[in-house]
Short mmCIF file of C-alpha atoms and ligand atoms in Angstrom, two decimals:
data_model
loop_
_atom_site.label_atom_id
_atom_site.label_comp_id
_atom_site.label_asym_id
_atom_site.label_seq_id
_atom_site.Cartn_x
_atom_site.Cartn_y
_atom_site.Cartn_z
CA MET A 1 0.07 0.25 0.19
CA GLU A 2 0.79 3.52 -1.05
CA LYS A 3 2.71 5.62 2.24
CA LYS A 4 0.63 8.65 2.95
CA VAL A 5 2.58 11.61 3.34
CA ASP A 6 2.70 13.63 5.99
CA HIS A 7 1.95 17.10 5.38
CA SER A 8 2.10 18.79 8.83
CA CYS A 9 4.47 20.48 10.48
CA THR A 10 7.34 19.08 12.74
CA LEU A 11 10.32 20.27 13.64
CA ASP A 12 12.41 18.21 11.49
CA LYS A 13 11.29 19.72 8.56
CA ILE A 14 11.53 23.62 10.36
CA ILE A 15 15.08 22.55 11.08
CA SER A 16 15.80 21.62 7.20
CA LEU A 17 14.00 24.58 6.09
CA CYS A 18 15.99 26.55 8.18
CA LYS A 19 19.10 25.32 7.06
CA ARG A 20 18.47 25.13 3.00
CA ARG A 21 17.19 28.40 2.57
CA GLY A 22 19.46 29.93 4.99
CA PHE A 23 17.64 30.97 8.49
CA VAL A 24 19.61 29.02 10.81
CA TYR A 25 22.65 26.79 10.47
CA GLN A 26 24.23 24.75 13.33
CA ALA A 27 27.12 26.79 15.27
CA SER A 28 30.51 25.26 14.32
CA GLU A 29 29.50 22.66 12.08
CA ILE A 30 32.32 21.86 10.19
CA TYR A 31 33.95 21.03 13.60
CA GLY A 32 30.76 18.44 14.96
CA GLY A 33 28.75 21.42 16.00
CA GLN A 34 28.92 23.14 19.34
CA ALA A 35 25.87 22.32 21.45
CA GLY A 36 23.45 24.46 21.84
CA ALA A 37 24.71 27.37 19.88
CA TRP A 38 22.71 28.40 16.11
CA ASP A 39 24.03 30.97 13.79
CA TYR A 40 21.34 32.70 11.72
CA GLY A 41 21.82 32.91 8.43
CA PRO A 42 21.28 35.91 5.71
CA LEU A 43 17.17 35.22 5.53
CA GLY A 44 17.40 34.54 9.29
CA VAL A 45 19.01 37.39 10.58
CA GLU A 46 16.64 39.62 8.85
CA PHE A 47 13.63 37.61 10.01
CA LYS A 48 14.98 38.12 13.31
CA ARG A 49 15.37 41.65 13.12
CA ASN A 50 12.15 42.16 11.78
CA ILE A 51 10.56 40.27 14.50
CA GLN A 52 13.12 42.34 17.35
CA ASN A 53 11.87 45.78 15.29
CA ALA A 54 8.09 44.43 15.05
CA TRP A 55 8.41 44.27 19.19
CA TRP A 56 10.33 47.18 19.85
CA HIS A 57 7.50 49.45 17.35
CA TYR A 58 4.85 47.98 19.28
CA MET A 59 6.10 48.41 22.46
CA THR A 60 8.23 51.89 22.46
CA GLN A 61 6.72 54.06 19.46
CA LEU A 62 2.79 52.88 20.06
CA HIS A 63 3.38 53.53 24.18
CA ASP A 64 3.58 56.67 24.66
CA ASP A 65 5.09 55.88 28.23
CA VAL A 66 7.47 53.17 27.13
CA VAL A 67 11.54 54.55 26.67
CA GLY A 68 14.13 52.45 25.63
CA LEU A 69 17.72 51.39 26.78
CA ASP A 70 20.51 49.46 25.86
CA SER A 71 22.55 48.14 29.13
CA ALA A 72 25.78 46.48 29.16
CA ILE A 73 25.76 42.78 29.28
CA PHE A 74 28.65 43.60 32.23
CA GLN A 75 26.92 44.42 35.39
CA HIS A 76 29.33 44.78 38.75
CA HIS A 77 28.61 41.58 40.06
CA LYS A 78 27.12 43.24 43.14
CA THR A 79 24.16 42.81 40.44
CA TRP A 80 23.43 39.52 40.86
CA GLU A 81 24.22 39.37 44.35
CA ALA A 82 21.35 41.76 44.56
CA SER A 83 19.26 40.24 42.00
CA GLY A 84 19.38 36.73 44.09
CA HIS A 85 20.84 35.48 40.80
CA VAL A 86 24.00 34.53 42.33
CA ALA A 87 21.80 32.45 45.39
CA HIS A 88 18.57 31.25 43.69
CA PHE A 89 18.96 31.32 39.68
CA SER A 90 19.22 27.62 39.40
CA ASP A 91 17.95 24.61 38.32
CA PRO A 92 17.20 21.04 39.87
CA MET A 93 19.36 18.70 38.20
CA ILE A 94 19.48 14.90 38.51
CA ASP A 95 22.44 12.72 37.21
CA CYS A 96 22.21 8.94 35.74
CA THR A 97 24.99 6.78 37.45
CA GLU A 98 25.35 4.71 35.46
CA CYS A 99 25.80 6.42 32.41
CA LYS A 100 26.69 9.77 34.40
CA ALA A 101 24.24 11.56 31.85
CA ARG A 102 22.61 14.53 33.44
CA PHE A 103 18.96 16.00 33.37
CA ARG A 104 16.84 18.95 34.58
CA ALA A 105 14.82 17.01 36.98
CA ASP A 106 11.42 18.90 36.24
CA GLN A 107 12.00 18.33 32.53
CA LEU A 108 12.64 14.94 32.72
CA ILE A 109 8.90 14.83 34.43
CA GLU A 110 7.71 16.67 32.48
CA ASP A 111 8.69 15.05 29.22
CA PHE A 112 7.41 11.82 31.00
CA VAL A 113 4.08 12.61 31.83
CA ARG A 114 3.80 14.17 28.20
CA LYS A 115 4.36 10.79 27.21
CA ASN A 116 2.50 9.08 30.04
CA PRO A 117 -0.61 11.30 30.82
CA ASP A 118 -1.77 8.36 33.26
CA LYS A 119 1.35 8.63 35.39
CA ASP A 120 0.77 12.15 36.83
CA PRO A 121 2.65 12.78 40.13
CA GLY A 122 -0.55 14.79 41.66
CA LYS A 123 0.75 18.19 41.77
CA PRO A 124 1.93 20.39 39.50
CA VAL A 125 6.11 19.81 38.62
CA ASP A 126 7.16 23.54 40.09
CA THR A 127 5.98 22.48 43.23
CA MET A 128 7.51 19.28 43.90
CA THR A 129 9.97 19.38 46.58
CA HIS A 130 13.45 17.56 45.45
CA GLU A 131 12.68 14.46 47.77
CA GLU A 132 9.19 14.70 45.62
CA MET A 133 11.11 14.35 42.56
CA LYS A 134 13.43 12.19 43.31
CA ALA A 135 11.46 9.79 44.27
CA PHE A 136 8.62 9.80 41.15
CA ILE A 137 11.84 9.60 38.79
CA ASP A 138 13.21 6.14 40.63
CA ALA A 139 9.55 5.09 40.54
CA ASN A 140 9.05 5.61 36.75
CA ILE A 141 11.38 6.60 34.96
CA ASN A 142 14.63 4.98 33.01
CA CYS A 143 17.33 6.71 32.03
CA PRO A 144 16.79 8.53 28.62
CA THR A 145 20.46 8.32 27.69
CA CYS A 146 22.03 4.56 28.21
CA GLY A 147 18.03 3.37 28.77
CA SER A 148 19.26 1.72 31.99
CA THR A 149 16.24 -0.03 33.58
CA ASN A 150 17.85 0.47 36.96
CA ARG A 151 16.96 3.95 38.01
CA LYS A 152 20.19 4.71 39.69
CA TYR A 153 20.09 8.10 40.28
CA THR A 154 21.80 11.04 42.31
CA ALA A 155 20.09 12.85 44.50
CA VAL A 156 18.44 15.99 42.95
CA ARG A 157 20.82 19.54 43.05
CA GLU A 158 20.91 23.00 42.47
CA PHE A 159 22.86 23.70 39.35
CA ASN A 160 23.43 27.66 38.82
CA LEU A 161 22.86 28.62 35.50
CA MET A 162 24.84 31.63 35.52
CA PHE A 163 28.44 31.69 33.30
CA LYS A 164 31.45 33.08 35.21
CA THR A 165 34.64 34.51 34.91
CA HIS A 166 37.05 37.02 35.73
CA GLN A 167 37.46 40.19 34.44
CA GLY A 168 41.25 41.08 33.74
CA PRO A 169 44.32 39.53 34.93
CA ILE A 170 43.52 38.78 38.51
CA ALA A 171 41.27 35.74 39.32
CA ASP A 172 39.87 36.76 42.78
CA ASP A 173 36.39 37.38 43.99
CA ALA A 174 36.80 40.90 43.59
CA HIS A 175 37.45 40.66 39.51
CA LEU A 176 34.59 38.48 39.17
CA ILE A 177 31.86 38.99 36.92
CA TYR A 178 28.88 36.96 35.25
CA LEU A 179 27.28 37.07 32.10
CA ARG A 180 23.99 38.26 32.39
CA PRO A 181 21.05 35.79 32.34
CA GLU A 182 18.58 38.04 31.86
CA THR A 183 18.55 41.58 30.74
CA CYS A 184 16.08 43.51 32.97
CA GLN A 185 18.97 44.45 35.97
CA GLY A 186 20.69 46.95 33.26
CA ILE A 187 17.18 48.38 33.65
CA PHE A 188 17.04 48.22 37.14
CA THR A 189 20.33 49.57 38.12
CA ASP A 190 20.09 52.59 35.85
CA PHE A 191 16.14 53.75 37.12
CA LYS A 192 17.28 56.84 38.95
CA ASN A 193 19.51 58.15 35.45
CA ILE A 194 16.25 57.22 33.15
CA VAL A 195 13.81 59.27 36.06
CA GLN A 196 16.16 62.02 36.11
CA SER A 197 17.39 62.41 32.40
CA ASN A 198 13.89 62.42 30.74
CA ARG A 199 12.27 63.61 33.26
CA MET A 200 9.85 60.38 33.91
CA LYS A 201 7.13 60.31 35.85
CA ILE A 202 5.59 56.76 37.27
CA PRO A 203 3.89 55.33 35.68
CA PHE A 204 6.33 54.41 32.49
CA GLY A 205 8.44 51.50 31.27
CA VAL A 206 11.60 50.80 29.67
CA ALA A 207 12.22 48.25 27.38
CA GLN A 208 15.54 46.79 26.01
CA VAL A 209 16.46 43.78 23.63
CA GLY A 210 19.51 41.55 23.87
CA LYS A 211 22.05 39.02 24.91
CA SER A 212 21.06 36.74 27.80
CA PHE A 213 23.31 33.73 28.70
CA ARG A 214 22.26 30.99 30.89
CA ASN A 215 24.64 27.54 31.48
CA GLU A 216 22.00 25.30 30.21
CA ILE A 217 22.83 21.42 30.31
CA ILE A 218 20.12 19.97 28.13
CA PHE A 219 19.94 21.45 24.36
CA LYS A 220 16.64 20.19 22.17
CA ASN A 221 14.34 21.20 20.04
CA PHE A 222 16.41 23.65 17.85
CA ILE A 223 16.88 27.09 18.84
CA PHE A 224 14.11 26.84 21.75
CA ARG A 225 16.26 26.32 24.48
CA THR A 226 20.22 27.60 24.41
CA CYS A 227 22.90 29.09 26.24
CA GLU A 228 23.12 32.18 24.47
CA PHE A 229 19.47 33.56 23.57
CA GLU A 230 18.12 37.21 23.09
CA GLN A 231 15.37 38.65 25.38
CA MET A 232 12.70 41.36 24.34
CA GLU A 233 12.38 42.14 27.97
CA MET A 234 10.05 45.80 29.28
CA GLU A 235 9.86 47.02 32.52
CA TYR A 236 6.80 48.93 34.17
CA PHE A 237 7.56 51.01 36.80
CA CYS A 238 4.30 51.89 38.77
CA LYS A 239 2.90 52.85 42.34
CA PRO A 240 2.42 50.24 44.70
CA GLY A 241 -1.51 49.07 45.00
CA THR A 242 -1.54 49.65 40.81
CA ASP A 243 0.30 47.17 40.10
CA ASP A 244 -2.90 44.25 39.79
CA GLU A 245 -4.31 46.35 37.35
CA ILE A 246 -1.58 47.10 35.23
CA PHE A 247 -0.36 43.45 35.56
CA GLN A 248 -3.53 42.33 33.70
CA ASN A 249 -3.54 45.12 31.22
CA TRP A 250 -0.03 43.88 29.90
CA ARG A 251 -1.53 40.69 29.75
CA LYS A 252 -3.93 41.28 27.26
CA ASP A 253 -1.28 44.27 25.20
CA ARG A 254 1.22 40.94 25.44
CA TRP A 255 -1.40 38.12 24.11
CA ASN A 256 -2.53 41.17 21.06
CA PHE A 257 0.65 41.24 20.15
CA TYR A 258 0.81 37.81 18.57
CA LEU A 259 -2.20 38.11 17.15
CA LYS A 260 -1.72 41.29 15.62
CA TYR A 261 1.17 39.47 13.87
CA GLY A 262 -0.42 36.33 12.87
CA ILE A 263 -0.51 34.19 15.20
CA ALA A 264 -3.28 32.63 15.52
CA GLU A 265 -5.30 32.16 18.85
CA LYS A 266 -6.31 28.71 19.22
CA ASN A 267 -2.49 28.01 19.33
CA LEU A 268 -2.02 30.42 22.37
CA ASN A 269 -2.35 29.23 26.14
CA TRP A 270 -1.89 30.98 29.68
CA HIS A 271 -0.01 29.35 32.19
CA HIS A 272 -0.24 30.57 35.61
CA HIS A 273 3.11 29.73 37.52
CA ASP A 274 1.81 27.52 40.55
CA LYS A 275 5.13 28.27 42.03
CA LEU A 276 6.65 31.68 41.99
CA ALA A 277 10.62 33.14 41.25
CA HIS A 278 11.94 34.26 44.53
CA TYR A 279 11.05 38.09 43.10
CA ALA A 280 7.38 37.25 42.02
CA LYS A 281 4.11 38.20 43.18
CA ASP A 282 2.49 36.83 40.36
CA ALA A 283 3.42 35.13 37.41
CA TYR A 284 2.19 33.79 33.94
CA ASP A 285 3.69 32.52 31.22
CA ILE A 286 2.62 33.21 27.25
CA GLN A 287 2.72 29.45 25.57
CA TYR A 288 2.56 28.72 21.72
CA ASN A 289 1.29 25.41 20.49
CA PHE A 290 4.45 24.12 18.96
CA PRO A 291 5.19 21.33 16.88
CA ILE A 292 6.74 19.58 20.46
CA GLY A 293 3.29 20.77 22.34
CA PHE A 294 2.57 24.24 24.22
CA GLU A 295 5.73 25.57 25.59
CA GLU A 296 6.66 29.01 26.63
CA ILE A 297 7.31 32.15 24.59
CA GLU A 298 6.99 35.32 27.01
CA GLY A 299 6.65 35.73 30.70
CA ILE A 300 4.68 38.29 32.26
CA HIS A 301 5.41 38.78 36.17
CA ASN A 302 4.77 41.01 38.68
CA ARG A 303 8.22 41.78 40.41
CA THR A 304 6.80 43.45 43.23
CA ASP A 305 9.47 46.59 44.42
CA PHE A 306 11.79 43.71 44.99
CA ASP A 307 14.78 44.51 42.43
CA LEU A 308 14.65 48.47 43.38
CA SER A 309 14.68 47.48 46.92
CA GLN A 310 17.39 45.09 46.94
CA HIS A 311 19.40 47.07 45.09
CA THR A 312 18.74 50.12 47.67
CA LYS A 313 20.02 47.48 50.30
CA VAL A 314 23.02 45.98 48.58
CA SER A 315 24.42 49.19 46.84
CA GLY A 316 23.28 52.17 49.72
CA LYS A 317 22.26 53.77 46.78
CA ASP A 318 18.37 55.24 47.17
CA MET A 319 16.32 53.63 44.69
CA SER A 320 12.92 55.28 45.52
CA TYR A 321 10.83 57.49 43.63
CA MET A 322 9.19 60.70 44.86
CA ASP A 323 5.81 61.22 43.41
CA GLN A 324 5.07 64.74 42.52
CA ASP A 325 1.29 63.56 41.04
CA ASP A 326 1.08 62.07 44.46
CA GLY A 327 1.65 65.01 47.46
CA ASN A 328 5.00 64.30 47.02
CA LYS A 329 5.05 60.79 48.84
CA ASN A 330 7.94 58.83 48.60
CA TYR A 331 7.98 55.43 47.25
CA THR A 332 9.39 52.17 45.80
CA PRO A 333 7.84 51.68 42.65
CA TYR A 334 6.52 47.91 42.01
CA VAL A 335 7.23 46.31 38.56
CA ILE A 336 5.54 44.94 36.01
CA GLU A 337 7.61 42.87 33.60
CA THR A 338 6.54 41.20 30.14
CA SER A 339 10.25 38.99 28.98
CA ALA A 340 9.70 37.55 25.51
CA GLY A 341 12.50 35.38 24.07
CA LEU A 342 13.48 36.43 20.94
CA ASN A 343 14.76 33.37 19.01
CA ARG A 344 11.64 31.18 20.49
CA ASN A 345 9.32 34.34 19.10
CA PHE A 346 11.46 33.14 15.76
CA LEU A 347 10.66 29.91 16.09
CA ALA A 348 6.58 30.34 16.95
CA PHE A 349 6.39 32.47 13.98
CA LEU A 350 8.01 29.79 11.96
CA CYS A 351 6.02 27.13 12.97
CA GLU A 352 2.74 28.82 12.65
CA ALA A 353 3.70 30.31 9.23
CA TYR A 354 4.59 27.10 7.88
CA GLU A 355 2.32 25.31 5.59
CA GLU A 356 2.51 22.39 2.82
CA GLU A 357 -0.69 23.23 0.87
CA ASN A 358 -2.52 21.79 -1.57
CA VAL A 359 -3.03 23.88 -4.69
CA GLY A 360 -4.25 21.61 -7.06
CA GLY A 361 -7.34 20.89 -5.84
CA GLU A 362 -8.96 17.81 -4.40
CA GLY A 363 -7.45 14.47 -5.32
CA SER A 364 -4.32 16.29 -6.46
CA GLU A 365 -1.02 15.68 -4.71
CA ASP A 366 0.72 19.66 -6.01
CA TYR A 367 1.81 20.48 -2.79
CA ARG A 368 3.47 24.03 -2.17
CA THR A 369 5.58 24.61 1.06
CA VAL A 370 4.52 28.33 2.18
CA LEU A 371 5.20 30.24 4.99
CA HIS A 372 2.45 32.41 5.56
CA LEU A 373 4.59 35.09 7.24
CA HIS A 374 3.39 39.01 8.45
CA PRO A 375 4.55 41.09 5.13
CA GLN A 376 6.73 43.02 8.10
CA LEU A 377 8.01 39.88 9.55
CA ALA A 378 8.97 38.10 6.56
CA PRO A 379 12.75 38.70 5.62
CA VAL A 380 11.90 39.67 1.99
CA THR A 381 8.94 41.83 0.92
CA VAL A 382 9.33 42.05 -2.84
CA ALA A 383 11.09 39.80 -5.54
CA VAL A 384 11.33 41.13 -8.46
CA LEU A 385 11.30 38.54 -11.34
CA PRO A 386 11.40 39.00 -15.01
CA LEU A 387 9.59 36.29 -17.22
CA MET A 388 12.44 36.29 -19.21
CA LYS A 389 15.83 37.34 -19.54
CA LYS A 390 15.45 38.05 -23.02
CA ASP A 391 14.14 41.36 -24.90
CA GLY A 392 14.77 43.89 -22.05
CA MET A 393 12.58 41.96 -19.14
CA ALA A 394 15.10 41.75 -17.31
CA GLU A 395 16.56 45.46 -17.15
CA LYS A 396 13.49 46.39 -16.93
CA ALA A 397 13.00 43.86 -13.82
CA GLN A 398 16.17 45.69 -12.21
CA GLU A 399 15.39 48.81 -12.68
CA ILE A 400 11.99 47.89 -10.89
CA ARG A 401 13.87 46.74 -7.85
CA THR A 402 15.99 49.11 -7.39
CA ALA A 403 13.30 52.10 -7.32
CA LEU A 404 11.69 49.44 -4.17
CA LYS A 405 14.80 48.94 -2.50
CA GLU A 406 14.95 52.52 -0.80
CA GLU A 407 11.92 51.52 0.80
CA TYR A 408 11.19 47.03 0.56
CA VAL A 409 13.80 44.38 1.46
CA THR A 410 14.14 43.20 -2.19
CA ASP A 411 14.90 39.41 -4.00
CA TYR A 412 15.50 39.25 -8.30
CA ASP A 413 15.22 36.14 -9.70
CA GLN A 414 15.55 35.25 -13.61
CA SER A 415 16.44 31.48 -13.45
CA GLY A 416 13.81 28.68 -14.02
CA ASN A 417 10.57 29.41 -15.10
CA VAL A 418 8.37 31.56 -13.52
CA GLY A 419 6.09 28.70 -11.33
CA LYS A 420 9.05 27.43 -9.75
CA ARG A 421 10.97 30.82 -8.65
CA TYR A 422 7.22 31.55 -7.05
CA ARG A 423 7.48 28.59 -5.13
CA ARG A 424 11.07 29.05 -4.28
CA GLN A 425 10.01 32.63 -2.62
CA ASP A 426 6.69 30.92 -1.44
CA GLU A 427 9.23 28.87 0.86
CA ILE A 428 11.16 31.50 2.40
CA GLY A 429 7.47 34.00 2.93
CA THR A 430 8.25 36.55 0.20
CA PRO A 431 4.46 38.12 0.28
CA TYR A 432 4.56 39.64 -2.99
CA CYS A 433 6.17 38.54 -6.36
CA ILE A 434 6.26 41.49 -9.18
CA THR A 435 6.68 40.04 -12.73
CA VAL A 436 7.67 41.82 -15.84
CA ASP A 437 6.44 40.51 -19.30
CA TYR A 438 6.16 41.25 -22.56
CA ASP A 439 2.90 43.27 -21.85
CA THR A 440 5.04 45.38 -18.98
CA ILE A 441 7.60 46.25 -21.78
CA THR A 442 5.71 46.36 -25.41
CA LYS A 443 4.59 50.16 -25.98
CA ASP A 444 1.20 49.88 -28.06
CA SER A 445 0.16 47.44 -25.57
CA PRO A 446 -2.94 48.05 -23.28
CA ASN A 447 -1.05 46.81 -20.18
CA PHE A 448 2.46 48.81 -21.12
CA ASP A 449 4.54 50.13 -18.10
CA THR A 450 2.69 47.79 -16.01
CA VAL A 451 3.61 44.33 -13.76
CA THR A 452 1.50 41.97 -12.06
CA VAL A 453 1.56 41.30 -8.37
CA ARG A 454 1.25 37.87 -6.96
CA PHE A 455 -0.05 37.63 -3.86
CA ARG A 456 1.32 34.75 -1.78
CA ASP A 457 -1.11 33.37 0.08
CA SER A 458 -3.99 33.41 -2.60
CA MET A 459 -1.60 33.35 -5.02
CA ALA A 460 -4.35 35.53 -6.91
CA GLN A 461 -2.64 38.13 -9.41
CA GLU A 462 -3.06 41.93 -10.17
CA ARG A 463 -2.07 43.85 -12.23
CA VAL A 464 -0.26 47.51 -11.17
CA LYS A 465 1.17 50.42 -12.76
CA ILE A 466 4.76 50.37 -12.22
CA SER A 467 4.44 54.13 -10.97
CA GLU A 468 2.11 52.88 -8.45
CA LEU A 469 4.00 50.35 -6.90
CA SER A 470 5.59 51.70 -4.10
CA GLY A 471 1.76 53.03 -2.36
CA PHE A 472 0.27 49.49 -3.63
CA LEU A 473 2.83 47.60 -1.78
CA HIS A 474 2.72 50.37 0.96
CA ASN A 475 -1.35 49.46 1.21
CA ALA A 476 -1.32 45.88 0.77
CA ILE A 477 0.88 45.44 3.65
CA ARG A 478 -0.98 48.22 6.05
CA ASN A 479 -4.29 45.97 5.55
CA TYR A 480 -2.83 42.60 5.86
CA LYS A 481 -5.36 39.89 7.23
CA PRO A 482 -3.31 36.74 8.63
CA VAL A 483 -4.73 33.64 6.66
CA GLN A 484 -6.97 31.86 8.83
CA ARG A 485 -6.66 27.91 8.85
P1 ATP B 1 11.93 28.38 30.62
O1 ATP B 1 11.30 27.69 31.89
O2 ATP B 1 12.05 27.82 29.37
O3 ATP B 1 13.47 27.77 31.30
P2 ATP B 1 11.94 30.91 31.90
O4 ATP B 1 10.41 30.95 32.45
O5 ATP B 1 13.48 30.50 32.98
O6 ATP B 1 12.06 30.10 30.54
P3 ATP B 1 11.98 33.16 32.05
O7 ATP B 1 13.74 33.33 32.84
O8 ATP B 1 11.05 33.74 32.41
O9 ATP B 1 12.24 31.67 31.61
O10 ATP B 1 12.95 34.53 30.52
C1 ATP B 1 12.30 34.84 29.58
C2 ATP B 1 12.12 34.30 27.83
O11 ATP B 1 13.31 34.17 27.78
C3 ATP B 1 11.47 33.18 28.03
O12 ATP B 1 9.69 33.14 28.09
C4 ATP B 1 11.72 32.48 26.99
O13 ATP B 1 11.24 33.01 25.77
C5 ATP B 1 13.29 33.08 27.21
N1 ATP B 1 14.58 32.21 27.07
C6 ATP B 1 14.76 31.66 28.31
N2 ATP B 1 15.56 31.06 28.78
C7 ATP B 1 16.03 31.19 27.79
C8 ATP B 1 16.56 29.73 26.73
N3 ATP B 1 17.63 29.24 27.65
N4 ATP B 1 16.96 29.69 25.70
C9 ATP B 1 15.83 30.48 24.43
N5 ATP B 1 15.31 31.31 25.27
C10 ATP B 1 15.12 31.78 26.53
#
């Protein structure tokens, strides 16, 4: 019997497309690869930057009360003592004593329960003690690495996730330096600078995008979990007592960001934290329905006045705020944080956009691979294609491309038949293809000086005057509606 081809989106298909089309490569591949490290190729870097720009636009330009910051990766080591990361930023680890493989105990249990829903530990994994995790693993889980059924595991121990080294030639405690595990602490240490230099009044937010580093020991699922990643974080400073409502408002706002850029609501989920981080009063994750299941892409946390109070205590500098709009009352602001992973956003938007679409109708096996990316996220916005290289069509196409370059990221392709070229653009998510044909260059044709614009999602084509192309594309992007699937 003929095997039915699977046309669903899988992580393997995404990884393969990423490599084939230059979105993401394994880092140091020629040396066998560096675990948990990935390089973003020519299309990947455009796509990632577009997500970052969309986030920045959404958070700062559309919110009058949010300003930006780009703080250093290296902060004084006391920053991390104050923030609690030196003492608390750890994951529970367990080792198989037979093969020495190390696992995150909580993830080992979560993966097991996902595959064996009838064997539930009876409580959320993030509320289990070390002893409870160990007992559950001993009773149920064979070593995923060596397959041993003896279940000879160590005790569960905490493993600090911060990368640590020394700055300069002297390796003593005074020169200790950490690679930041989250971008936000620079926002907290600069709080007073921002208030004073920009006359900011509470409530207001500070947005930042940058690299963070965590010494994760388990890598799987491609770019989902890596040691080096980028975060898009916003810390919103507010008056204590107003924090609960502001927290709820930011939850809605951040949810809407994903809808705006094309994620279907059915593929988003709220996960409420049962066990809170040391700084948090309340916390929710926005999860996305990856091919591996619903997983976190963004955390929204009520951090209270924890960070500013801690920095006041450890630095000796007063981080409180004098509220001139409230009788000069002095208080330490509360903070609502929205913390999204840029790389996980990248993966989520890719998975959401991916479709193997039957374009031949019922009973046909004519499939195209298409990425229905929002035009503002797509790595290439417009591809210009001459129908043929000859008779001046290539030159005309180049001329059109040059005119559009200033406003849009463009591509030019003249090789192979035009149908194949459309498919190549579909596969990288190019929303608009412009085709130059004989009519375009034939003076007595009614379609002289016009081109066809082909829409990626509907595959419909429309004849447009060359002189009106720029405005036409501008409107198409502005009025874009994500496809419903
Ligand atoms: P997880 O539970 O998956 O380890 P987390 O709850 O520790 O994540 P946060 O500290 O809330 O994550 O960080 C905010 C965001 O940063 C996450 O929602 C995620 O998108 C991203 N992020 C965190 N750790 C990593 C990582 N190791 N690799 C890639 N992205 C990450």
